[in-house]
Short mmCIF file of C-alpha atoms and ligand atoms in Angstrom, two decimals:
data_model
loop_
_atom_site.label_atom_id
_atom_site.label_comp_id
_atom_site.label_asym_id
_atom_site.label_seq_id
_atom_site.Cartn_x
_atom_site.Cartn_y
_atom_site.Cartn_z
CA MET A 1469 8.82 -30.38 -8.71
CA ARG A 1470 9.05 -27.97 -5.75
CA ALA A 1471 6.30 -27.83 -3.09
CA THR A 1472 3.01 -26.11 -3.81
CA PHE A 1473 2.95 -22.40 -2.95
CA GLY A 1474 -0.33 -21.31 -1.34
CA VAL A 1475 -2.06 -17.99 -1.94
CA GLY A 1476 -4.65 -16.45 0.40
CA LEU A 1477 -6.77 -13.69 -1.10
CA LEU A 1478 -8.18 -10.87 1.04
CA GLY A 1479 -10.87 -9.07 -0.97
CA LEU A 1480 -13.08 -10.26 -3.81
CA GLY A 1481 -14.07 -7.06 -5.57
CA THR A 1482 -13.18 -6.27 -9.20
CA VAL A 1483 -9.48 -6.99 -8.65
CA GLY A 1484 -9.81 -9.93 -6.24
CA SER A 1485 -12.22 -11.75 -8.57
CA ALA A 1486 -9.88 -11.18 -11.51
CA VAL A 1487 -6.97 -12.65 -9.51
CA ALA A 1488 -9.08 -15.68 -8.52
CA ARG A 1489 -10.22 -16.23 -12.11
CA ALA A 1490 -6.72 -15.93 -13.52
CA MET A 1491 -5.34 -18.34 -10.91
CA THR A 1492 -7.92 -20.98 -11.70
CA THR A 1493 -7.92 -20.63 -15.49
CA ARG A 1494 -4.16 -20.48 -16.15
CA THR A 1495 -2.69 -22.88 -13.63
CA LYS A 1496 -0.22 -24.41 -16.15
CA ARG A 1497 1.22 -21.04 -17.17
CA LEU A 1498 1.60 -19.92 -13.53
CA GLU A 1499 3.23 -23.21 -12.54
CA ALA A 1500 5.69 -23.06 -15.42
CA MET A 1501 6.69 -19.49 -14.56
CA ALA A 1502 6.89 -20.04 -10.79
CA GLY A 1503 8.70 -23.38 -11.09
CA ARG A 1504 6.15 -24.90 -8.68
CA PRO A 1505 2.36 -25.25 -8.46
CA LEU A 1506 0.51 -22.16 -7.22
CA ARG A 1507 -2.74 -22.82 -5.39
CA LEU A 1508 -5.42 -20.35 -4.39
CA VAL A 1509 -6.20 -21.74 -0.94
CA ALA A 1510 -9.14 -19.48 -0.06
CA ALA A 1511 -10.52 -15.97 -0.47
CA ALA A 1512 -12.07 -13.67 2.12
CA ALA A 1513 -14.96 -11.39 1.23
CA ARG A 1514 -17.23 -9.17 3.31
CA ASP A 1515 -20.33 -10.99 2.08
CA PRO A 1516 -19.36 -14.54 1.02
CA LYS A 1517 -22.90 -15.25 -0.22
CA LYS A 1518 -22.77 -12.52 -2.86
CA GLN A 1519 -22.62 -14.07 -6.35
CA ARG A 1520 -19.12 -13.73 -7.72
CA ASP A 1521 -17.29 -15.05 -10.73
CA ALA A 1522 -14.24 -16.07 -8.70
CA GLY A 1523 -13.19 -19.36 -10.28
CA GLY A 1524 -15.01 -21.51 -7.70
CA VAL A 1525 -12.56 -20.76 -4.87
CA THR A 1526 -13.63 -21.31 -1.22
CA VAL A 1527 -14.96 -17.99 0.11
CA THR A 1528 -14.95 -17.11 3.81
CA GLN A 1529 -15.74 -14.05 5.90
CA ASP A 1530 -13.05 -15.00 8.41
CA VAL A 1531 -9.81 -13.27 7.35
CA PHE A 1532 -7.91 -14.90 10.21
CA ALA A 1533 -8.80 -18.35 8.89
CA ILE A 1534 -6.65 -17.35 5.89
CA LEU A 1535 -3.90 -15.59 7.87
CA ASP A 1536 -3.55 -18.58 10.22
CA ASP A 1537 -3.69 -21.25 7.50
CA PRO A 1538 -0.28 -23.00 7.28
CA ASP A 1539 -0.95 -23.75 3.59
CA VAL A 1540 -1.00 -20.00 2.81
CA HIS A 1541 2.48 -18.65 2.05
CA VAL A 1542 1.57 -15.33 0.48
CA VAL A 1543 -1.34 -13.07 1.35
CA VAL A 1544 -2.75 -10.95 -1.48
CA GLU A 1545 -4.48 -7.91 0.01
CA VAL A 1546 -6.89 -6.23 -2.40
CA ILE A 1547 -9.41 -4.83 0.07
CA GLY A 1548 -8.05 -1.29 -0.30
CA GLY A 1549 -8.06 1.59 2.20
CA THR A 1550 -6.11 1.70 5.44
CA SER A 1551 -8.47 -0.05 7.86
CA PRO A 1552 -8.54 -3.01 8.31
CA ALA A 1553 -5.94 -3.53 5.54
CA ARG A 1554 -3.05 -2.14 7.61
CA ASP A 1555 -3.64 -4.47 10.56
CA LEU A 1556 -4.19 -7.44 8.25
CA GLN A 1557 -0.92 -6.89 6.38
CA LEU A 1558 0.97 -6.51 9.67
CA ALA A 1559 -0.74 -9.66 11.00
CA ALA A 1560 0.30 -11.52 7.84
CA PHE A 1561 3.98 -10.60 8.39
CA GLU A 1562 3.72 -11.58 12.09
CA ARG A 1563 2.58 -15.02 10.92
CA GLY A 1564 5.51 -15.35 8.51
CA LYS A 1565 3.55 -14.74 5.29
CA HIS A 1566 4.71 -12.69 2.32
CA VAL A 1567 2.40 -9.85 1.26
CA VAL A 1568 1.42 -8.73 -2.24
CA THR A 1569 -0.91 -5.76 -2.50
CA ALA A 1570 -2.53 -3.32 -4.92
CA ASN A 1571 -3.30 -0.97 -2.03
CA LYS A 1572 -1.67 2.33 -3.01
CA GLU A 1573 -3.23 4.32 -0.18
CA LEU A 1574 -1.82 1.99 2.46
CA VAL A 1575 1.62 1.64 0.88
CA ALA A 1576 1.85 5.42 0.37
CA LYS A 1577 0.80 6.31 3.91
CA GLU A 1578 2.32 3.43 5.88
CA TRP A 1579 5.53 2.98 3.91
CA LYS A 1580 7.78 2.78 6.96
CA ALA A 1581 5.60 0.50 9.12
CA LEU A 1582 5.03 -2.00 6.30
CA HIS A 1583 8.66 -2.12 5.15
CA GLU A 1584 9.84 -2.50 8.74
CA ALA A 1585 7.37 -5.32 9.40
CA ALA A 1586 8.51 -7.14 6.26
CA ARG A 1587 12.15 -6.69 7.24
CA LEU A 1588 11.61 -8.02 10.76
CA ALA A 1589 9.62 -10.99 9.45
CA LYS A 1590 12.22 -11.66 6.71
CA ARG A 1591 9.38 -11.75 4.22
CA GLU A 1592 8.65 -9.85 1.01
CA LEU A 1593 6.34 -6.88 0.54
CA ARG A 1594 5.52 -6.37 -3.14
CA PHE A 1595 3.18 -3.79 -4.67
CA GLU A 1596 3.70 -3.61 -8.45
CA ALA A 1597 -0.09 -3.36 -8.89
CA ALA A 1598 -0.30 -0.26 -6.70
CA VAL A 1599 1.02 2.05 -9.44
CA ALA A 1600 -0.10 1.89 -13.09
CA ALA A 1601 -1.55 -1.64 -12.72
CA ALA A 1602 -0.18 -3.77 -15.58
CA VAL A 1603 2.63 -1.33 -16.48
CA PRO A 1604 5.75 -2.52 -14.59
CA VAL A 1605 6.83 0.90 -13.31
CA ILE A 1606 7.70 -0.26 -9.79
CA ALA A 1607 10.18 -2.75 -11.23
CA ALA A 1608 11.49 -0.03 -13.57
CA THR A 1609 11.84 2.46 -10.73
CA ARG A 1610 13.82 -0.02 -8.61
CA GLN A 1611 16.08 -0.69 -11.60
CA LEU A 1612 16.82 3.04 -11.93
CA ALA A 1613 18.41 3.13 -8.46
CA ALA A 1614 21.80 4.33 -9.70
CA SER A 1615 20.37 7.20 -11.76
CA ARG A 1616 19.40 10.54 -10.21
CA PRO A 1617 15.81 11.41 -11.07
CA ARG A 1618 15.11 14.88 -12.48
CA VAL A 1619 11.40 14.70 -13.32
CA VAL A 1620 8.65 12.08 -13.14
CA ARG A 1621 5.55 13.09 -15.05
CA GLY A 1622 2.51 11.31 -16.35
CA LEU A 1623 -1.00 10.00 -16.01
CA LEU A 1624 -1.31 7.78 -12.95
CA ASN A 1625 -5.09 7.55 -12.63
CA GLY A 1626 -7.19 5.64 -15.15
CA THR A 1627 -10.50 7.14 -14.07
CA THR A 1628 -9.44 10.74 -14.70
CA THR A 1629 -7.79 9.80 -18.01
CA PHE A 1630 -11.02 8.05 -18.96
CA ILE A 1631 -13.09 11.12 -17.98
CA CYS A 1632 -10.78 13.52 -19.86
CA SER A 1633 -10.85 11.34 -22.98
CA GLN A 1634 -14.66 11.27 -22.78
CA LEU A 1635 -14.75 15.08 -22.45
CA ASP A 1636 -12.64 15.10 -25.65
CA ARG A 1637 -15.55 13.27 -27.30
CA GLY A 1638 -18.13 15.75 -26.05
CA ARG A 1639 -19.54 13.74 -23.13
CA SER A 1640 -20.25 15.44 -19.82
CA PHE A 1641 -18.13 14.99 -16.71
CA ASP A 1642 -20.97 13.32 -14.77
CA GLU A 1643 -21.80 10.88 -17.58
CA ALA A 1644 -18.14 9.92 -17.93
CA LEU A 1645 -17.68 9.41 -14.18
CA ALA A 1646 -20.82 7.25 -13.98
CA GLU A 1647 -19.43 5.11 -16.81
CA ALA A 1648 -16.03 4.76 -15.05
CA ILE A 1649 -17.85 3.55 -11.92
CA ARG A 1650 -19.93 1.10 -13.96
CA LEU A 1651 -16.80 -0.28 -15.66
CA GLY A 1652 -15.10 -0.83 -12.28
CA TYR A 1653 -12.20 1.63 -12.80
CA ALA A 1654 -13.16 4.15 -10.15
CA GLU A 1655 -12.42 3.70 -6.46
CA ALA A 1656 -15.26 2.70 -4.09
CA ASP A 1657 -15.42 6.41 -3.31
CA PRO A 1658 -14.59 8.13 -6.65
CA THR A 1659 -13.57 11.26 -4.73
CA ALA A 1660 -10.21 9.49 -4.46
CA ASP A 1661 -9.92 9.61 -8.26
CA VAL A 1662 -11.37 12.99 -9.24
CA ASP A 1663 -9.92 14.95 -6.32
CA GLY A 1664 -6.46 13.50 -6.92
CA TYR A 1665 -5.83 11.40 -3.80
CA ASP A 1666 -5.27 8.26 -5.89
CA SER A 1667 -2.73 9.99 -8.17
CA ALA A 1668 -1.02 11.50 -5.12
CA TYR A 1669 -0.65 8.08 -3.47
CA LYS A 1670 0.89 6.63 -6.62
CA LEU A 1671 3.22 9.58 -7.16
CA SER A 1672 4.39 9.43 -3.55
CA ILE A 1673 5.20 5.71 -3.96
CA LEU A 1674 7.31 6.42 -7.06
CA ILE A 1675 9.13 9.29 -5.31
CA SER A 1676 9.74 7.14 -2.21
CA LEU A 1677 11.32 4.44 -4.37
CA LEU A 1678 13.39 6.92 -6.40
CA GLU A 1679 14.65 8.74 -3.29
CA GLY A 1680 15.05 5.68 -1.05
CA ARG A 1681 13.05 7.36 1.73
CA HIS A 1682 9.38 7.90 2.51
CA PHE A 1683 7.72 10.80 0.67
CA HIS A 1684 4.30 11.30 2.28
CA PRO A 1685 1.26 11.77 -0.02
CA ASP A 1686 0.20 14.80 2.08
CA ASP A 1687 3.24 16.54 0.57
CA VAL A 1688 1.78 16.27 -2.94
CA ARG A 1689 -0.13 19.44 -3.94
CA ARG A 1690 -3.58 18.43 -5.24
CA THR A 1691 -6.01 20.22 -7.56
CA SER A 1692 -9.34 18.50 -8.29
CA LEU A 1693 -10.57 17.61 -11.78
CA ARG A 1694 -14.10 18.65 -10.75
CA GLY A 1695 -13.72 22.22 -12.00
CA THR A 1696 -12.89 21.03 -15.54
CA THR A 1697 -15.83 21.44 -17.92
CA LEU A 1698 -16.68 20.42 -21.46
CA ALA A 1699 -16.29 24.11 -22.40
CA ASP A 1700 -12.70 24.15 -21.02
CA VAL A 1701 -11.83 21.10 -23.12
CA GLU A 1702 -13.46 22.54 -26.27
CA SER A 1703 -11.58 25.82 -25.89
CA ALA A 1704 -8.31 23.94 -25.28
CA ARG A 1705 -8.82 21.74 -28.35
CA ALA A 1706 -9.39 24.82 -30.50
CA ARG A 1707 -5.82 25.83 -29.55
CA GLY A 1708 -4.31 22.40 -30.40
CA VAL A 1709 -4.11 21.21 -26.80
CA THR A 1710 -6.32 19.22 -24.47
CA ILE A 1711 -6.60 18.56 -20.74
CA ARG A 1712 -5.29 15.58 -18.81
CA TYR A 1713 -4.92 14.88 -15.09
CA LEU A 1714 -1.14 15.00 -14.66
CA ALA A 1715 1.08 13.87 -11.82
CA THR A 1716 4.46 15.63 -11.68
CA ALA A 1717 7.48 15.37 -9.41
CA ASP A 1718 10.38 17.80 -9.83
CA PHE A 1719 13.52 16.62 -8.07
CA GLY A 1720 15.29 19.91 -7.30
CA GLU A 1721 18.74 20.34 -5.74
CA LYS A 1722 17.23 21.20 -2.35
CA ALA A 1723 13.69 19.80 -2.33
CA THR A 1724 11.34 17.60 -4.31
CA ARG A 1725 8.13 19.31 -5.41
CA ALA A 1726 5.15 17.14 -6.31
CA ARG A 1727 1.73 18.06 -7.68
CA VAL A 1728 -1.31 16.46 -9.31
CA GLY A 1729 -4.05 18.25 -11.23
CA PRO A 1730 -5.54 19.09 -14.63
CA GLU A 1731 -3.00 20.55 -17.08
CA GLU A 1732 -2.90 21.30 -20.77
CA VAL A 1733 -1.00 18.85 -22.96
CA ALA A 1734 -0.42 18.83 -26.73
CA LEU A 1735 -3.18 16.99 -28.60
CA ASP A 1736 -0.62 14.84 -30.39
CA SER A 1737 1.42 13.97 -27.27
CA LEU A 1738 1.28 10.51 -25.67
CA GLU A 1739 -0.63 12.06 -22.77
CA GLY A 1740 -3.03 13.94 -25.08
CA GLN A 1741 -3.71 10.77 -27.06
CA ALA A 1742 -4.22 8.63 -23.95
CA ALA A 1743 -7.79 7.36 -23.78
CA GLY A 1744 -9.69 4.93 -21.60
CA THR A 1745 -7.63 3.90 -18.60
CA THR A 1746 -4.21 4.29 -20.19
CA ASN A 1747 -1.48 5.39 -17.78
CA VAL A 1748 1.69 7.13 -18.94
CA VAL A 1749 4.85 7.45 -16.84
CA ARG A 1750 7.83 9.46 -18.06
CA PHE A 1751 11.10 9.38 -16.10
CA GLU A 1752 13.83 11.95 -16.79
CA THR A 1753 17.08 10.92 -15.14
CA ASP A 1754 20.79 11.71 -15.41
CA LEU A 1755 22.39 8.33 -16.21
CA ALA A 1756 19.45 6.60 -17.90
CA GLY A 1757 18.11 9.58 -19.86
CA THR A 1758 14.37 9.70 -20.55
CA LEU A 1759 12.21 6.58 -20.31
CA VAL A 1760 8.51 6.40 -21.11
CA PHE A 1761 6.09 3.66 -20.06
CA SER A 1762 2.48 3.40 -21.09
CA GLY A 1763 -0.33 0.86 -20.81
CA PRO A 1764 -3.45 -0.21 -18.94
CA GLY A 1765 -3.45 1.44 -15.51
CA ALA A 1766 -6.74 0.18 -14.07
CA GLY A 1767 -9.22 -2.66 -14.34
CA GLY A 1768 -9.43 -6.18 -12.94
CA ASP A 1769 -7.31 -8.12 -15.42
CA ALA A 1770 -4.60 -5.45 -15.77
CA THR A 1771 -4.22 -5.28 -12.00
CA ALA A 1772 -4.32 -9.08 -11.63
CA SER A 1773 -1.44 -9.28 -14.14
CA ALA A 1774 0.77 -7.18 -11.86
CA ILE A 1775 -0.32 -9.00 -8.69
CA LEU A 1776 0.39 -12.42 -10.15
CA GLY A 1777 3.74 -11.22 -11.47
CA ASP A 1778 4.65 -10.41 -7.86
CA VAL A 1779 3.28 -13.73 -6.56
CA ILE A 1780 5.30 -15.64 -9.16
CA ALA A 1781 8.48 -13.73 -8.29
CA ILE A 1782 8.06 -14.58 -4.59
CA ALA A 1783 7.16 -18.23 -5.31
CA ARG A 1784 10.30 -18.61 -7.45
CA SER A 1785 12.66 -17.32 -4.78
CA ALA A 1786 10.94 -18.54 -1.59
CA ARG A 1787 11.94 -21.88 -0.12
N1 HSE B 548 -9.19 4.01 -9.46
C1 HSE B 548 -7.88 3.71 -9.95
C2 HSE B 548 -7.70 4.41 -11.27
C3 HSE B 548 -7.73 2.23 -10.08
O1 HSE B 548 -8.69 4.88 -11.82
O2 HSE B 548 -6.57 4.49 -11.76
C4 HSE B 548 -6.32 1.77 -10.39
O3 HSE B 548 -5.42 2.13 -9.38
#
C-alpha cells in the first residue's frame, strides 16, 4: 500500500463540513479509489468552538499550522472570496502543497497568478467544484480542447434556479431567497447569486478553459434577477415559456461575448424544467457537436463530491 496522503481543510462552512463528513464516513471507498489511504489531518475554521458536524476532525483557528504541517499534501480551500483565500492558496504552493478549491471568485479573478504559482511549485491546482458542483463540467471542458467552441449556455447558479423554480410555483422572490439561504445554497452575501456575480465567475472559468487564456469575469455583461417578479413569471407561463437565470457565451470569429441574466426559456426545455439547484451546461462545438450536462450545482454534498474527486485524482498521481 502506498503512503498515506494528507488533506488539510481550510473552511468549515456548509461545504467544508460536508467534505470532512465524507472523508470520515467513507474512508474505504476513498482509499480504494486513490490507491492509498486518505487522511483528513486537520481543519481550520474562524471559530473552532462553534458546534459543527465535521466528522470529529481536529479544528484549529491557525491556518498556518495546516499549511506548515508536513503531513498535509493537499490543501482544500473552501473559505471562499479573495481575501485571505488568495494569499493562503499561494502560501500553500510555496510550501509544496497541491491545492483543491471550490472558490470560483478567486479562480475567475486570479486565474493567471494561481496557475503560475502552481506551475512554479510543480503542484496541481484543481477546481472541479468551482463550476456546477457535482457535474463534472471542468473535466468535460478540458476534454473538449481540440474542438472549437461556438456557444456555451446554461444555468450555472443553483440559487437563482431555485428562486425561479419557486416563482413558477407562485412563491415570492423574497420567500424563495430566504429559503435558499436557509438551505445553504446561497453565498454568504446572496448579492453574488441574485446579481449574477456567481454565474459570471463560473462562465468566465469555462471560457478561460475553452480558450486557453484568461477571460476576466468583469467582461461578462450582468443583469440582476432582482427585477423579476411573480407577475413576469405568470405572464411568461401563459405564453408557454418561463424565466431562468441564463449564462451565455458566444464565441464569435473576432470576439467572445458573454452575458448572464434572466431570459425566457421554453417550459418544456431542460432549462425550463430545472428546479431546485439543478445546473445545466450546454456546449455547442465544431468537432464534438452539442453536449449537455445537468445535475446538482450547489449544496454541501454535491460540492464535496467534486472536491474529493479532485483530491483522489491528485492522490493517485502524486508520489
Ligand atoms: N451559491 C452558489 C449557487 C453555490 O447557488 O450556485 C454553488 O456554487
